[in-house]
Coordinates of C-alpha atoms in Angstrom, one line a residue:
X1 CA -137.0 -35.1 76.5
X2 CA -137.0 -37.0 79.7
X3 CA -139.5 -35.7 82.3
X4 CA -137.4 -37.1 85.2
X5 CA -134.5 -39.0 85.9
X6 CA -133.9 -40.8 88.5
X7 CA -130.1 -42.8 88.8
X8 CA -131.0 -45.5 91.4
X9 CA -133.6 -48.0 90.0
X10 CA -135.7 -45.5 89.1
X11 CA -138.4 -46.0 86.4
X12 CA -139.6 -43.5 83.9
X13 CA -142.3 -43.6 81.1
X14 CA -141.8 -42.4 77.9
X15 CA -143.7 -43.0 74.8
X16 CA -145.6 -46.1 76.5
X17 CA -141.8 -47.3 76.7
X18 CA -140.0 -48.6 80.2
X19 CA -137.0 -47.3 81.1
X20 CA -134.9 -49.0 84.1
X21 CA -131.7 -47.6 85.2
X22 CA -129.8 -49.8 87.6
X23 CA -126.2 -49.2 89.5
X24 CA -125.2 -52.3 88.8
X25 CA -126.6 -52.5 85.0
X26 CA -128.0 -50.3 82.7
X27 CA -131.3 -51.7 80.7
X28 CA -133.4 -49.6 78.0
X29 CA -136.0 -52.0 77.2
X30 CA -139.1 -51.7 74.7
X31 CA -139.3 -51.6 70.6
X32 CA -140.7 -48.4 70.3
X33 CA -137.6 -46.5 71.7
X34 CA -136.4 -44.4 69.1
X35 CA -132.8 -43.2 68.9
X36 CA -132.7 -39.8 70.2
X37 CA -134.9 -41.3 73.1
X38 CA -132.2 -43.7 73.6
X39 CA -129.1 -41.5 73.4
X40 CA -130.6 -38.5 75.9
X41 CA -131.3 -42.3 78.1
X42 CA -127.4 -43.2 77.4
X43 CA -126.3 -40.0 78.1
X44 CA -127.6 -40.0 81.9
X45 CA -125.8 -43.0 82.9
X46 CA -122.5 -43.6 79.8
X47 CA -119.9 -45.7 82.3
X48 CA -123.0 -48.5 81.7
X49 CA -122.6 -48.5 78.0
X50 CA -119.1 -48.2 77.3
X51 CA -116.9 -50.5 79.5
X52 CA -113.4 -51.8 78.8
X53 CA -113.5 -54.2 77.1
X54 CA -111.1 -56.4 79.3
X55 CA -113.4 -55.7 81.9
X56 CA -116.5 -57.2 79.9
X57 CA -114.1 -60.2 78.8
X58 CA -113.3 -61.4 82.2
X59 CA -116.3 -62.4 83.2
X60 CA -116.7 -64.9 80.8
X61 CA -114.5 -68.3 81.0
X62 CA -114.1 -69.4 76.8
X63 CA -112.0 -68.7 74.0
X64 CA -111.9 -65.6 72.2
X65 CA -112.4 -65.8 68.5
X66 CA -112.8 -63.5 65.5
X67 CA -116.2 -64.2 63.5
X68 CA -113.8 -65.2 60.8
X69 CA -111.9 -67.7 62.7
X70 CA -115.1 -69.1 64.2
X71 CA -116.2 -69.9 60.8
X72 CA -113.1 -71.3 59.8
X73 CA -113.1 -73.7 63.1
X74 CA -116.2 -74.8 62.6
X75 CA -117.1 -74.9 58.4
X76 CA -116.6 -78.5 58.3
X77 CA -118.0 -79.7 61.7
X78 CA -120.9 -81.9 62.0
X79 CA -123.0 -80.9 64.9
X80 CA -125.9 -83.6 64.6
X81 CA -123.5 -85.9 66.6
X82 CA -123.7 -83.8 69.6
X83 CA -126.4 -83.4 72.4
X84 CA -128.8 -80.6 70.9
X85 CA -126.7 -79.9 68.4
X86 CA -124.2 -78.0 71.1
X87 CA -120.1 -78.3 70.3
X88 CA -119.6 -79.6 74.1
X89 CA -115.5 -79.1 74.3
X90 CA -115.8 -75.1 75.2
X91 CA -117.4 -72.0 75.3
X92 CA -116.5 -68.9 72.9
X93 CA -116.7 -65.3 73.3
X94 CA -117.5 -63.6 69.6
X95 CA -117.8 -59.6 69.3
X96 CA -119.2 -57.6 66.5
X97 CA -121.5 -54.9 65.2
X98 CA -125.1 -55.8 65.0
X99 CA -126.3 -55.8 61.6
X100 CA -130.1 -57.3 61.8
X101 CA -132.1 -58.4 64.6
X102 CA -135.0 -60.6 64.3
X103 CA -137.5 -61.5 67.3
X104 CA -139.4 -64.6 67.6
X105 CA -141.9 -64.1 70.6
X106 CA -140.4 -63.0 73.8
X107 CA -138.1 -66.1 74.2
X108 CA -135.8 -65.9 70.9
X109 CA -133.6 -63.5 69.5
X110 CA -131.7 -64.2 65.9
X111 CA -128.9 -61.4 65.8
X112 CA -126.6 -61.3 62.9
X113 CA -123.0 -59.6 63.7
X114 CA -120.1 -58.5 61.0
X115 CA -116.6 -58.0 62.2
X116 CA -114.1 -57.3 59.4
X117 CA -116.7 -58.2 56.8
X118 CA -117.5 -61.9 58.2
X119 CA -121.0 -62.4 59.3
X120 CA -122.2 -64.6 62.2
X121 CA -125.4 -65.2 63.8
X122 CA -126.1 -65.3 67.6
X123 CA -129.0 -66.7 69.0
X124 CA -130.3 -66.3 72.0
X125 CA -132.8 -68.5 73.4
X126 CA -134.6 -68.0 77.2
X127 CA -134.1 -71.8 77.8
X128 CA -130.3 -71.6 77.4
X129 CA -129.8 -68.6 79.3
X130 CA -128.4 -69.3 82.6
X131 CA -128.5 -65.8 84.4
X132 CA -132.0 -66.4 85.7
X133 CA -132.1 -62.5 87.4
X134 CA -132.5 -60.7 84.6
X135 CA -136.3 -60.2 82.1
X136 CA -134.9 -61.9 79.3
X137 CA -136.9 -60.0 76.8
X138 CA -136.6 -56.5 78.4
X139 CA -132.5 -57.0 78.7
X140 CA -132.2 -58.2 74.8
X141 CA -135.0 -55.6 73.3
X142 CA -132.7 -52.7 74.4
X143 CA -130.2 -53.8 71.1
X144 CA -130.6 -52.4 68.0
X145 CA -128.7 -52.1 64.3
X146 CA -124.8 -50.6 65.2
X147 CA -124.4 -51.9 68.4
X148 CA -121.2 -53.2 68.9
X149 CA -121.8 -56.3 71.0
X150 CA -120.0 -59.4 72.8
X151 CA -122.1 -62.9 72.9
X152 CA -120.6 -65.9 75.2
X153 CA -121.8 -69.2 74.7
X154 CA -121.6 -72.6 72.5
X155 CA -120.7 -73.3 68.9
X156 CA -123.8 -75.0 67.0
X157 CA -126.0 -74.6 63.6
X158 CA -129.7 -73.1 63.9
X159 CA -132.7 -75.5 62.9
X160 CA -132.1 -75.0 58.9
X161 CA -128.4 -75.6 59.2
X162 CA -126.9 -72.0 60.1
X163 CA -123.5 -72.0 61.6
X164 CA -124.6 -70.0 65.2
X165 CA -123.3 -69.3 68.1
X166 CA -125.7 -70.1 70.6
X167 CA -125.5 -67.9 73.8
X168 CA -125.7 -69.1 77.4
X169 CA -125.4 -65.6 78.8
X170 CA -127.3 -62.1 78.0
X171 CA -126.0 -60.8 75.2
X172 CA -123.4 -57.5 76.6
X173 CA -123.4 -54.2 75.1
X174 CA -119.5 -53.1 74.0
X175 CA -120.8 -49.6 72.4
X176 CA -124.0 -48.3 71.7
X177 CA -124.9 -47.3 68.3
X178 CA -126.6 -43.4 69.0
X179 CA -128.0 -42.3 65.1
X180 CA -130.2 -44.5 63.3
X181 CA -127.9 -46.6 60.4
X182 CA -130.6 -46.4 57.1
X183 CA -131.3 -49.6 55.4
X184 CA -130.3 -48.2 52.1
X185 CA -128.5 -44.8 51.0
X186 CA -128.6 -43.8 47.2
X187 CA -128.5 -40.0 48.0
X188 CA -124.9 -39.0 46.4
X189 CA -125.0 -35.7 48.7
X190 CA -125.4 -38.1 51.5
X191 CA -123.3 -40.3 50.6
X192 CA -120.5 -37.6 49.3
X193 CA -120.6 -35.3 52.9
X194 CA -121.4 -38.6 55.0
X195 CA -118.5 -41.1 54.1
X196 CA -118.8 -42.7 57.6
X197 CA -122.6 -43.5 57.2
X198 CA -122.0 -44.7 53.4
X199 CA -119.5 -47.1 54.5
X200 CA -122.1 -48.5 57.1
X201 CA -124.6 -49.3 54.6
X202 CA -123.3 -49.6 51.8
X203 CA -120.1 -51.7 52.5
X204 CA -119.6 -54.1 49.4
X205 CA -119.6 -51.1 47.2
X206 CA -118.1 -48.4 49.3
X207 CA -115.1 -50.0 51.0
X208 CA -114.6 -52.2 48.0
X209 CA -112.1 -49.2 45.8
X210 CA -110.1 -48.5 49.1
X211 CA -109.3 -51.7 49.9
X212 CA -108.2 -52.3 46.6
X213 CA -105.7 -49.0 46.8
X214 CA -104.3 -50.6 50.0
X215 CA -103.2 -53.7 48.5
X216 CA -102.2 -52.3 45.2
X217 CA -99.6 -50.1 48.0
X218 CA -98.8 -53.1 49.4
X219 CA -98.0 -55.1 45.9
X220 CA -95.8 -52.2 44.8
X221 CA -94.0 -51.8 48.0
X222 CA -93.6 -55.6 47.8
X223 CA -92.5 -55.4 44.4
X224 CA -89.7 -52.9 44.8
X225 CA -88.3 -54.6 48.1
X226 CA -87.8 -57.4 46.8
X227 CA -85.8 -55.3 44.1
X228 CA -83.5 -54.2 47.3
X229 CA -85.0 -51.1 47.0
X230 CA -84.6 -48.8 50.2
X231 CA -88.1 -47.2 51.5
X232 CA -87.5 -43.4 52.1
X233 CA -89.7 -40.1 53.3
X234 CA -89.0 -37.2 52.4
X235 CA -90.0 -33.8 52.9
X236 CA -93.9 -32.5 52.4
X237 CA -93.0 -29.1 53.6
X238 CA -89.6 -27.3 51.9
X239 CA -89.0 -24.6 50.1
X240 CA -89.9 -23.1 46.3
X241 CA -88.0 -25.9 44.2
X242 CA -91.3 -28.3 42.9
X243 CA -90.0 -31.0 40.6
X244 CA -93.0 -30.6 38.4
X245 CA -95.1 -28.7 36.2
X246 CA -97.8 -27.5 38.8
X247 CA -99.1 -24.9 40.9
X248 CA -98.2 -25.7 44.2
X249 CA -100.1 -24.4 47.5
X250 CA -98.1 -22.1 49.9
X251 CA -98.8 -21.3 53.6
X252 CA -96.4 -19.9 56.7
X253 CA -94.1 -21.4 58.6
X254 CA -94.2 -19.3 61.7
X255 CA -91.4 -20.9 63.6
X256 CA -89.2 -19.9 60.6
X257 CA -90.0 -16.1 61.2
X258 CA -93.3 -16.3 58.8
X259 CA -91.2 -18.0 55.8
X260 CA -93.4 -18.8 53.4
X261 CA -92.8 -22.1 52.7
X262 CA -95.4 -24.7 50.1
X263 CA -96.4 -28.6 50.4
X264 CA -94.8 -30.4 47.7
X265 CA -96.0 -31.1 44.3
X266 CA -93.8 -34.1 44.0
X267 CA -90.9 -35.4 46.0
X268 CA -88.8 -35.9 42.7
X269 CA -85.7 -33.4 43.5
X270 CA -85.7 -34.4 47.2
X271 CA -85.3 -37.9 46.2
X272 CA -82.4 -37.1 43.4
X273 CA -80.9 -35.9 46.0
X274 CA -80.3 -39.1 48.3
X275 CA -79.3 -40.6 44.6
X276 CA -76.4 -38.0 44.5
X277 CA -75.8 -39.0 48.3
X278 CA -74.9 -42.5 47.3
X279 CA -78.4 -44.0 47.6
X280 CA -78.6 -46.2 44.6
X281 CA -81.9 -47.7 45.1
X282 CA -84.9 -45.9 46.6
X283 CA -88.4 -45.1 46.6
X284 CA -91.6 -43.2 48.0
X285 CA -95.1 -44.2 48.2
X286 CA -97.2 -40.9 49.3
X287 CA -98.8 -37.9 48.9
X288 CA -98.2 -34.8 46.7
X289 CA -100.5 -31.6 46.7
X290 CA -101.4 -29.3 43.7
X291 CA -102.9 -26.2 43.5
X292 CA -105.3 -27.1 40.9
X293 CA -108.8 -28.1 39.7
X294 CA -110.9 -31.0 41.4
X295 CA -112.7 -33.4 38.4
X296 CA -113.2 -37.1 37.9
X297 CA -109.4 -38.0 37.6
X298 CA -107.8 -34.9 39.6
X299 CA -107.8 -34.2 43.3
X300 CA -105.7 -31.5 44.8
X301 CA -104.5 -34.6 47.1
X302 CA -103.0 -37.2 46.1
X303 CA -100.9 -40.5 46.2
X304 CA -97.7 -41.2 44.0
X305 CA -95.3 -43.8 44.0
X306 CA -91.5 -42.3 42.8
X307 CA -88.5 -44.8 42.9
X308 CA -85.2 -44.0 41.1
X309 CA -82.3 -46.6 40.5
X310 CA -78.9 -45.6 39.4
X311 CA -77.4 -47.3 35.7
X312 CA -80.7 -48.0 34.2
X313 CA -81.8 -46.5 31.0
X314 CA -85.1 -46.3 28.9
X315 CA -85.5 -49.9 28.0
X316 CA -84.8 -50.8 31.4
X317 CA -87.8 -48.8 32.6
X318 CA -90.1 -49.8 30.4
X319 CA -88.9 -53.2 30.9
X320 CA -89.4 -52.9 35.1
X321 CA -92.8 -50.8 34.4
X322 CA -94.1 -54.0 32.5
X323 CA -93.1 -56.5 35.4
X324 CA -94.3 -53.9 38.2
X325 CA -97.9 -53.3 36.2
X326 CA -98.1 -57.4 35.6
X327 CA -96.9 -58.2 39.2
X328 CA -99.4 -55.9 40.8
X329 CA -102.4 -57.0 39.1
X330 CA -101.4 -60.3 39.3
X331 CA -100.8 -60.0 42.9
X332 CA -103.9 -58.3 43.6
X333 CA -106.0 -61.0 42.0
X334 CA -104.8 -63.6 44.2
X335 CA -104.8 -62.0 47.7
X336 CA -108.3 -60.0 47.5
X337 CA -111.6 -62.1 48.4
X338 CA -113.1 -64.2 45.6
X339 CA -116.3 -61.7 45.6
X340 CA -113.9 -58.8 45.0
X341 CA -111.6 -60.8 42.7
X342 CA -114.3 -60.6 40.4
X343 CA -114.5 -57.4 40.3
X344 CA -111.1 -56.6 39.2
X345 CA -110.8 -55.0 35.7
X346 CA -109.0 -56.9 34.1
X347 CA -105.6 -56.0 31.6
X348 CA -105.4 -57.8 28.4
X349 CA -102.5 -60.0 28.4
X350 CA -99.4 -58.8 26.3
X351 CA -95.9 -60.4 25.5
X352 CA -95.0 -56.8 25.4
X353 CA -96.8 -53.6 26.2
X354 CA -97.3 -51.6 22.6
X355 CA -94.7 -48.8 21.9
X356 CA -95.7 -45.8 20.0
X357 CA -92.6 -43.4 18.7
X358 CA -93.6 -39.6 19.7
X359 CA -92.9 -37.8 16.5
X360 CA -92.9 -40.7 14.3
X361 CA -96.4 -41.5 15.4
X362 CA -98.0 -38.5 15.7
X363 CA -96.7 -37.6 12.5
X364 CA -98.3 -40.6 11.0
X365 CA -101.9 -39.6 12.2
X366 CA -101.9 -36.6 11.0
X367 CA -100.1 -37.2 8.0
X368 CA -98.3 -33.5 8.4
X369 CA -94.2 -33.4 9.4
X370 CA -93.9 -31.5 12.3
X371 CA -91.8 -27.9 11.6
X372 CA -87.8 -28.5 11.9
X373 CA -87.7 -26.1 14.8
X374 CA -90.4 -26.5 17.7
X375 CA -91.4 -22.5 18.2
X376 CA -94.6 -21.2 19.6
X377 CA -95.1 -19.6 16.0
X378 CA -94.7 -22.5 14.3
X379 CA -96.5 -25.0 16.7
X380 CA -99.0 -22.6 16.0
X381 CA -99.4 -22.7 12.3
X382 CA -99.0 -26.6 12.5
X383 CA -102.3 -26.5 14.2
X384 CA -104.0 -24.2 11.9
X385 CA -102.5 -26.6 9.3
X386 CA -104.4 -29.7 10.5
X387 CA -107.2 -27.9 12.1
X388 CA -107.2 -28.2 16.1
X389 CA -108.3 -25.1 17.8
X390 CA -105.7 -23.0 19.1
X391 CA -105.5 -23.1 23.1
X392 CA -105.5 -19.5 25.4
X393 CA -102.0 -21.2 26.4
X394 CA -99.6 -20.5 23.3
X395 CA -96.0 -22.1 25.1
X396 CA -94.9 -24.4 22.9
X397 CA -94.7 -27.5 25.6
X398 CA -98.7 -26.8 25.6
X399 CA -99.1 -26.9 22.2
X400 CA -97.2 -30.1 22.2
X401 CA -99.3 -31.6 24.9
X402 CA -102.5 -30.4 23.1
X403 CA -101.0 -32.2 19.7
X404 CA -100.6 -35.5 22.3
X405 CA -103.6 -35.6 23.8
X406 CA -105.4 -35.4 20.5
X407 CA -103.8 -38.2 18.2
X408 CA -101.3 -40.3 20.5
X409 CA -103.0 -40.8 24.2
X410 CA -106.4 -41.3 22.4
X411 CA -104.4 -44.6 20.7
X412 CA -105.3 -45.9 24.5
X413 CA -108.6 -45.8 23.7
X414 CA -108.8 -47.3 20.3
X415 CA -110.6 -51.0 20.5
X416 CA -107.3 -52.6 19.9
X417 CA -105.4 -51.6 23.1
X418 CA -108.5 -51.4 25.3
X419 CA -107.3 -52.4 28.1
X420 CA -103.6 -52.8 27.5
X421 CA -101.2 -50.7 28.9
X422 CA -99.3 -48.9 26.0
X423 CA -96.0 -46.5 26.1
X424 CA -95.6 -42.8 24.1
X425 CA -92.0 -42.9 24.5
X426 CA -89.5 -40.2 23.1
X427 CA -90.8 -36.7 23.3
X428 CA -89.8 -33.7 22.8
X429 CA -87.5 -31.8 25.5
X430 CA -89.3 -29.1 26.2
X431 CA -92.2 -31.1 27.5
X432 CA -89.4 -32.7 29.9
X433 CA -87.4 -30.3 31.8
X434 CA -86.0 -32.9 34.3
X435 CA -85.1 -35.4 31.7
X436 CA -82.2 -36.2 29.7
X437 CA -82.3 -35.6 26.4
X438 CA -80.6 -36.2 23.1
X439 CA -80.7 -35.2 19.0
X440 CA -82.4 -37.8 16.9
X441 CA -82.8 -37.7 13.3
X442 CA -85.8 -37.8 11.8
X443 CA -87.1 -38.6 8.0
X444 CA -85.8 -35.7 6.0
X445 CA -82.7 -35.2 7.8
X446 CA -84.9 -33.3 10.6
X447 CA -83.1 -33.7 13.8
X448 CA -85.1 -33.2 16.8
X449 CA -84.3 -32.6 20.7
X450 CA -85.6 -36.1 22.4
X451 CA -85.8 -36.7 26.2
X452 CA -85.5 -40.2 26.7
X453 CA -88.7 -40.5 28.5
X454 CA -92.0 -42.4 28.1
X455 CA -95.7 -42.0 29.2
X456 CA -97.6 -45.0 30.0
X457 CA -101.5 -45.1 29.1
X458 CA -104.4 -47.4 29.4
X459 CA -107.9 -46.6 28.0
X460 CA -106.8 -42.9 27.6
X461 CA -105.5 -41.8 31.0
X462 CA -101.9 -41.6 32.5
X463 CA -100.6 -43.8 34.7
X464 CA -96.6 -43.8 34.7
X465 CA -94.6 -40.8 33.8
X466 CA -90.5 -42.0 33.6
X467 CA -87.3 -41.0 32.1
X468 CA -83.5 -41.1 32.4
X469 CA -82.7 -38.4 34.4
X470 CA -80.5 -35.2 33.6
X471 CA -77.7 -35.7 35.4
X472 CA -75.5 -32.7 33.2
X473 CA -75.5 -29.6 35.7
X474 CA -75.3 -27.0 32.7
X475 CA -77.6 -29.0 30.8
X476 CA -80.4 -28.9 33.7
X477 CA -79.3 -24.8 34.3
X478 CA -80.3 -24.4 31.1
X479 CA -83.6 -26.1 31.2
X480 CA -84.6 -24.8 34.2
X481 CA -84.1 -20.9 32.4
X482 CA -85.8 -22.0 29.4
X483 CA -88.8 -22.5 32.0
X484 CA -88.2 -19.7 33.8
X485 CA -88.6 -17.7 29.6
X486 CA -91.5 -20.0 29.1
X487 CA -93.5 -18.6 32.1
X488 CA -92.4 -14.8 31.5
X489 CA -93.3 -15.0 27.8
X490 CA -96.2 -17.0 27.9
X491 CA -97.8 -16.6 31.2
X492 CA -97.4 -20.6 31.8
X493 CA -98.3 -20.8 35.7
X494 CA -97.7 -24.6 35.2
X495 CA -94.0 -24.4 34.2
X496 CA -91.9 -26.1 36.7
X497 CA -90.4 -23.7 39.7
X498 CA -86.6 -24.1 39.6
X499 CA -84.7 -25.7 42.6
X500 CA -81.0 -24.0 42.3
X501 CA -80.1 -25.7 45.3
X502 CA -80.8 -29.3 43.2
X503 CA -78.4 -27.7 40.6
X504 CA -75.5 -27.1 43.4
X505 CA -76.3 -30.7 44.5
X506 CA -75.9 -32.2 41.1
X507 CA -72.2 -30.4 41.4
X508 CA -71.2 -33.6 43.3
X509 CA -72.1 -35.8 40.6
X510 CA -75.3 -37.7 39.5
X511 CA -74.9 -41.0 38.3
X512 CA -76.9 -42.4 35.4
X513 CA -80.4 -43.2 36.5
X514 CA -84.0 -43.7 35.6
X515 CA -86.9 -42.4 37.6
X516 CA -90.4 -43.8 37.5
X517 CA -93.4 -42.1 39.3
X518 CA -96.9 -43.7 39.1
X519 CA -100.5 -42.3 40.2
X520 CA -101.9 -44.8 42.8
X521 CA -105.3 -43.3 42.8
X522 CA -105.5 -44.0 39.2
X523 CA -104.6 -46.8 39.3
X524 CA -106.9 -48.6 41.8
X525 CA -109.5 -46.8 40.0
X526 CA -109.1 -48.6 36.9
X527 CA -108.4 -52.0 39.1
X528 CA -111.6 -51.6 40.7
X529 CA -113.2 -50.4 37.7
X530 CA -115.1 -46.7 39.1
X531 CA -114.7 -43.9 37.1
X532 CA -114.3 -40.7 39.8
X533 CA -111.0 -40.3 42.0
X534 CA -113.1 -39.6 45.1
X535 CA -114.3 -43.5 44.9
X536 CA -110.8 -44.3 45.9
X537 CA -110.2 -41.7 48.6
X538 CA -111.2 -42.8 51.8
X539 CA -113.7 -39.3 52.2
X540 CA -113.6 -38.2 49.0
X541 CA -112.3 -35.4 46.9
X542 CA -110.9 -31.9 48.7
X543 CA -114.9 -30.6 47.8
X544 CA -116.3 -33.7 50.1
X545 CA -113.6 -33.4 52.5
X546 CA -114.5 -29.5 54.0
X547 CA -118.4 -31.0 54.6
X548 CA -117.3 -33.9 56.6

């Protein structure tokens, strides 16, 4: 690429373009220097390019400021009171990445910077440039779209009013920006197996989703500290207890002899367990991992918030759930930026989020009582009996879930409660292995075992799975064999994995208590209103992740 290189003012041609490398200071100069040229250039002569940034500070005399706070020093100031327009109490020292340069002849240079999403524009005017040794037009021609740069110089407003910061110094080069940053990127390969370069240039829209999951972490974590809740982790690597109905992904430990040990598919049993250690107030906010499928709601990584709190039952869930859900959108709305602010999606406002009876309800659409006893057999023929296809999966906690997803979490979706959070609360116990359960009488004298649990959904997805926990240990032996039946005669892979060591721990005594968990991703997906999971994962789903 470079016919020869020379490191001590040496001059090479390329491409009709002078080069000048110096000891002292490193120029690339001319407008036809692509960006390969420039990096083989760069890469001759780095220490030039990429000083500390202390280093690069100290040799100006000014005050440091943010382009944010430079805006907010100077929004209000009127700067036709001051000789050419020039704030004359100090200099300031701005950094940023370059985001447009525009030339006007060989003596001004307009160059617009972002630094944590606040624009500024530098200019940089020959006749207010006091280092007198350098070609002005050679040393400010070598900058070009991703640089990251530092001006020095006066606060002031442009000719057609333009907050500026005028520079009395040669612009300096922080970090050179190697690969060419595109205008515009519409390509969703691109932009699915380049997150870095999709974030560059396309910021409103990309960065927009995962700013909003951080501050929806932030409002919950918020919410349940103020609630004296204690912040706990626990572990991502254990043993073959899971805490949930999921296939879970299994590797070696091989400083535990070549154990086979799994990343969790929930931290639900690990945190029970600091609830039986006296720990009446806890939660988790991070990630689980399940063996699964990738789609537009489903990733095999993701984040969960579980707290538990001990003497709280079903009402009081539902109860907290309603003030969490309000206080995080409401929180949300007024900390984000008025451009994303608008963006939110908004909840419809309810007294009271809408309560729908399992049974009762589902009985009601389909105008069919369900069979006294809840058997695969006669799941079965309550199907045939209303006419939904039978699944491969014939376990009667599928057949249940099929019967749910068909008439109760499509309510969610129904124009009345668009938008509005709505609970399924009392299902069945075999759907909820972890839960505690009760018998409830039904019309007819039909007595069914309930867990007292509830689902929460908006416009047809789950957000908040929560229950009063079991806290019999002969009741939760049980359940956890009825799963281990369920999986033999059924070939469920789903059913839940048993933890006997939970059931040793639940020896000492569990109090009453209620446990909530809640899908994060889903839920800044609906607050920032995209419909696929890998818009609010910072480089996408597991399938983008392996090409970055």
């Amino acid at each position: 690429m470079l016919r020869r290189i020379l490191t001590n003012r040496a001059r090479i041609r390329i491409r009709n373009t002078t080069i000048r490398f110096n000891s002292s200071k490193s120029i690339i100069s001319g407008d036809s220097l692509d960006y390969e040229t420039r990096k083989g250039i760069i890469s001759q002569n780095p220490s030039g390019y990429y000083p500390p940034i202390n280093q690069l500070r100290q040799k100006f005399k000014g005050k440091l400021l943010s382009t944010r706070l430079f805006r907010d020093q100077f929004k209000d100031e009127d700067f036709t009171q001051y000789e050419k327009k020039l704030y004359p109490q100090e200099k300031f020292l701005v950094e940023g990445q370059i985001v447009s340069i525009r030339k006007s002849g060989k003596s001004l240079y307009f160059v617009d910077i972002i630094q944590s999403g606040v624009r500024l524009q530098f200019m940089i005017n020959k006749s207010m440039i006091t280092d007198t040794d350098s070609d002005f037009d050679k040393v400010h021609s070598q900058f070009k779209k991703g640089d990251y740069v530092l001006g020095f110089g006066y606060a002031s407003v442009s000719n057609v009013g333009e907050l500026s910061l005028k520079l009395s110094s040669p612009l300096q080069m922080l970090v050179p920006c190697l690969q060419e940053i595109p205008n515009k990127l519409e390509d969703k390969g691109i932009i699915n197996s380049n997150r870095v370069l999709n974030y560059l240039v396309n910021p409103s829209v990309s960065k927009t989703p995962i700013i909003i999951k951080s501050k929806i972490i932030q409002s919950i974590r918020k919410f349940l500290l103020d609630r004296e809740f204690l912040e706990v982790q626990t572990p991502i690597l254990s043993g073959f207890g899971t805490g949930a109905n999921a296939q879970p992904f299994t590797t070696v430990a091989n400083s535990l002899s070549e154990e086979l040990v799994q990343l969790r598919v929930a931290p639900e049993l690990w945190l029970k367990k600091l609830i039986i250690s006296g720990f009446d107030r806890i939660f988790e906010i991070g990630n689980s991992f399940r063996n699964e499928g990738i789609d537009a709601s489903h990733n095999p990584e993701f984040t969960t918030c579980e707290f538990y709190q001990t003497y709280i039952n079903l009402s009081d869930l539902m109860r907290t759930t309603e003030q969490m859900i309000k206080f995080v959108y409401q929180d949300l709305y007024h900390i984000m930026d008025e451009g994303v602010r608008d963006e939110l999606n908004p909840l419809k406002s309810f007294k009271e989020y809408p309560k729908f009876d399992f049974v009762s309800t589902l009985e009601s659409k389909t105008g069919v009582k369900l069979p006294c006893e809840l058997s695969s057999i006669n799941l079965i023929r309550y199907l045939e009996t209303i006419g939904i296809p039978i699944p491969d999966n014939k376990s009667p906690s599928n057949l249940l879930d099929v019967l749910s997803s068909t008439y109760l979490e499509s309510i969610s979706l129904e124009e009345t409660y668009k938008n509005v959070p709505i609970f399924i609360y009392n299902q069945p116990s075999i759907l909820s292995p972890l839960a505690k359960s009760t018998m409830i009488e039904y019309d007819g004298g039909r007595n069914y075992d309930i867990s007292l649990r509830f689902e929460l959904f908006i416009n047809g997805k789950e957000y908040v799975n929560a229950y009063e926990e079991e806290n019999s240990p002969f009741e939760q032996e049980s359940k956890f064999k009825l799963q281990e039946l369920s999986k033999a005669n059924f070939n469920d892979e789903e059913m839940l994995i048993p933890d006997w060591k939970y059931i040793q721990s639940m020896e000492y005594g569990l109090p009453p208590t209620g446990g909530f968990g809640c899908g994060i991703d889903r839920l800044a997906m609906l607050f920032a209103g995209v419909d696929r999971i890998d818009q609010v994962l910072p480089f996408g789903n597991l399938r983008d992740v392996k090409k970055q």
